[in-house]
């Protein structure tokens, strides 16, 4: 099972690896707050629209294409 996950992750080379700077963390937190204020976290987690908003907004503001994993 672990080897399968490793193979999948190696196939995703077009994604940036998460190397967070202090500024990127602040940007991500600000986007999360905005998404919560917009109602994209109905309970204890973001809905699909919320995650799409987070990923898209983060890429627009930082140039990094991270996934929710």
PDB file of C-alpha atoms in Angstrom:
ATOM      1  CA  UNK A   1       0.000   0.000   0.000  1.00  0.00           C
ATOM      2  CA  UNK A   2       2.773   2.431   0.926  1.00  0.00           C
ATOM      3  CA  UNK A   3       4.565   1.751  -2.363  1.00  0.00           C
ATOM      4  CA  UNK A   4       1.373   2.525  -4.292  1.00  0.00           C
ATOM      5  CA  UNK A   5       1.059   5.892  -2.547  1.00  0.00           C
ATOM      6  CA  UNK A   6       4.728   6.624  -3.203  1.00  0.00           C
ATOM      7  CA  UNK A   7       4.258   5.858  -6.923  1.00  0.00           C
ATOM      8  CA  UNK A   8       1.214   8.129  -7.077  1.00  0.00           C
ATOM      9  CA  UNK A   9       3.038  10.978  -5.349  1.00  0.00           C
ATOM     10  CA  UNK A  10       6.055  10.655  -7.656  1.00  0.00           C
ATOM     11  CA  UNK A  11       3.684  10.980 -10.622  1.00  0.00           C
ATOM     12  CA  UNK A  12       2.555  14.380  -9.353  1.00  0.00           C
ATOM     13  CA  UNK A  13       5.801  16.177 -10.172  1.00  0.00           C
ATOM     14  CA  UNK A  14       3.948  19.164 -11.612  1.00  0.00           C
ATOM     15  CA  UNK A  15       2.836  20.163  -8.101  1.00  0.00           C
ATOM     16  CA  UNK A  16       5.122  22.245  -5.911  1.00  0.00           C
ATOM     17  CA  UNK A  17       6.325  20.674  -2.704  1.00  0.00           C
ATOM     18  CA  UNK A  18       5.162  22.519   0.371  1.00  0.00           C
ATOM     19  CA  UNK A  19       8.002  24.738   1.569  1.00  0.00           C
ATOM     20  CA  UNK A  20       6.191  27.291   3.705  1.00  0.00           C
ATOM     21  CA  UNK A  21       7.570  30.724   4.432  1.00  0.00           C
ATOM     22  CA  UNK A  22       6.185  32.997   7.127  1.00  0.00           C
ATOM     23  CA  UNK A  23       4.540  35.172   4.463  1.00  0.00           C
ATOM     24  CA  UNK A  24       2.922  32.183   2.756  1.00  0.00           C
ATOM     25  CA  UNK A  25       1.507  31.006   6.077  1.00  0.00           C
ATOM     26  CA  UNK A  26      -0.025  34.429   6.700  1.00  0.00           C
ATOM     27  CA  UNK A  27      -1.504  34.506   3.192  1.00  0.00           C
ATOM     28  CA  UNK A  28      -2.984  31.026   3.674  1.00  0.00           C
ATOM     29  CA  UNK A  29      -4.475  31.965   7.051  1.00  0.00           C
ATOM     30  CA  UNK A  30      -5.994  35.149   5.603  1.00  0.00           C
ATOM     31  CA  UNK A  31      -7.546  33.142   2.752  1.00  0.00           C
ATOM     32  CA  UNK A  32      -8.937  30.610   5.262  1.00  0.00           C
ATOM     33  CA  UNK A  33     -10.505  33.406   7.317  1.00  0.00           C
ATOM     34  CA  UNK A  34     -12.055  34.906   4.189  1.00  0.00           C
ATOM     35  CA  UNK A  35     -13.439  31.496   3.130  1.00  0.00           C
ATOM     36  CA  UNK A  36     -14.943  30.980   6.593  1.00  0.00           C
ATOM     37  CA  UNK A  37     -16.521  34.435   6.480  1.00  0.00           C
ATOM     38  CA  UNK A  38     -17.983  33.538   3.071  1.00  0.00           C
ATOM     39  CA  UNK A  39     -19.633  30.419   4.538  1.00  0.00           C
ATOM     40  CA  UNK A  40     -17.360  27.845   2.896  1.00  0.00           C
ATOM     41  CA  UNK A  41     -16.828  25.961   6.161  1.00  0.00           C
ATOM     42  CA  UNK A  42     -20.313  24.893   7.207  1.00  0.00           C
ATOM     43  CA  UNK A  43     -19.139  22.699  10.097  1.00  0.00           C
ATOM     44  CA  UNK A  44     -15.641  21.645  11.112  1.00  0.00           C
ATOM     45  CA  UNK A  45     -14.060  21.516   7.649  1.00  0.00           C
ATOM     46  CA  UNK A  46     -14.107  23.317   4.301  1.00  0.00           C
ATOM     47  CA  UNK A  47     -16.560  22.114   1.677  1.00  0.00           C
ATOM     48  CA  UNK A  48     -15.508  21.420  -1.940  1.00  0.00           C
ATOM     49  CA  UNK A  49     -16.121  25.022  -2.947  1.00  0.00           C
ATOM     50  CA  UNK A  50     -14.036  26.174  -0.008  1.00  0.00           C
ATOM     51  CA  UNK A  51     -11.072  23.987  -0.921  1.00  0.00           C
ATOM     52  CA  UNK A  52     -11.232  25.129  -4.535  1.00  0.00           C
ATOM     53  CA  UNK A  53     -11.285  28.737  -3.325  1.00  0.00           C
ATOM     54  CA  UNK A  54      -8.284  28.109  -1.017  1.00  0.00           C
ATOM     55  CA  UNK A  55      -6.203  26.408  -3.691  1.00  0.00           C
ATOM     56  CA  UNK A  56      -7.037  28.949  -6.405  1.00  0.00           C
ATOM     57  CA  UNK A  57      -6.565  32.022  -4.210  1.00  0.00           C
ATOM     58  CA  UNK A  58      -3.298  30.729  -2.770  1.00  0.00           C
ATOM     59  CA  UNK A  59      -1.892  30.068  -6.251  1.00  0.00           C
ATOM     60  CA  UNK A  60      -2.977  33.519  -7.457  1.00  0.00           C
ATOM     61  CA  UNK A  61      -1.342  35.264  -4.506  1.00  0.00           C
ATOM     62  CA  UNK A  62       1.846  33.198  -4.177  1.00  0.00           C
ATOM     63  CA  UNK A  63       2.382  31.433  -7.492  1.00  0.00           C
ATOM     64  CA  UNK A  64       2.510  28.036  -5.707  1.00  0.00           C
ATOM     65  CA  UNK A  65       0.103  25.255  -6.657  1.00  0.00           C
ATOM     66  CA  UNK A  66      -0.337  23.217  -3.500  1.00  0.00           C
ATOM     67  CA  UNK A  67      -3.087  20.640  -3.129  1.00  0.00           C
ATOM     68  CA  UNK A  68      -5.175  20.086  -0.026  1.00  0.00           C
ATOM     69  CA  UNK A  69      -3.042  17.037   0.833  1.00  0.00           C
TER      70      UNK A  69
END
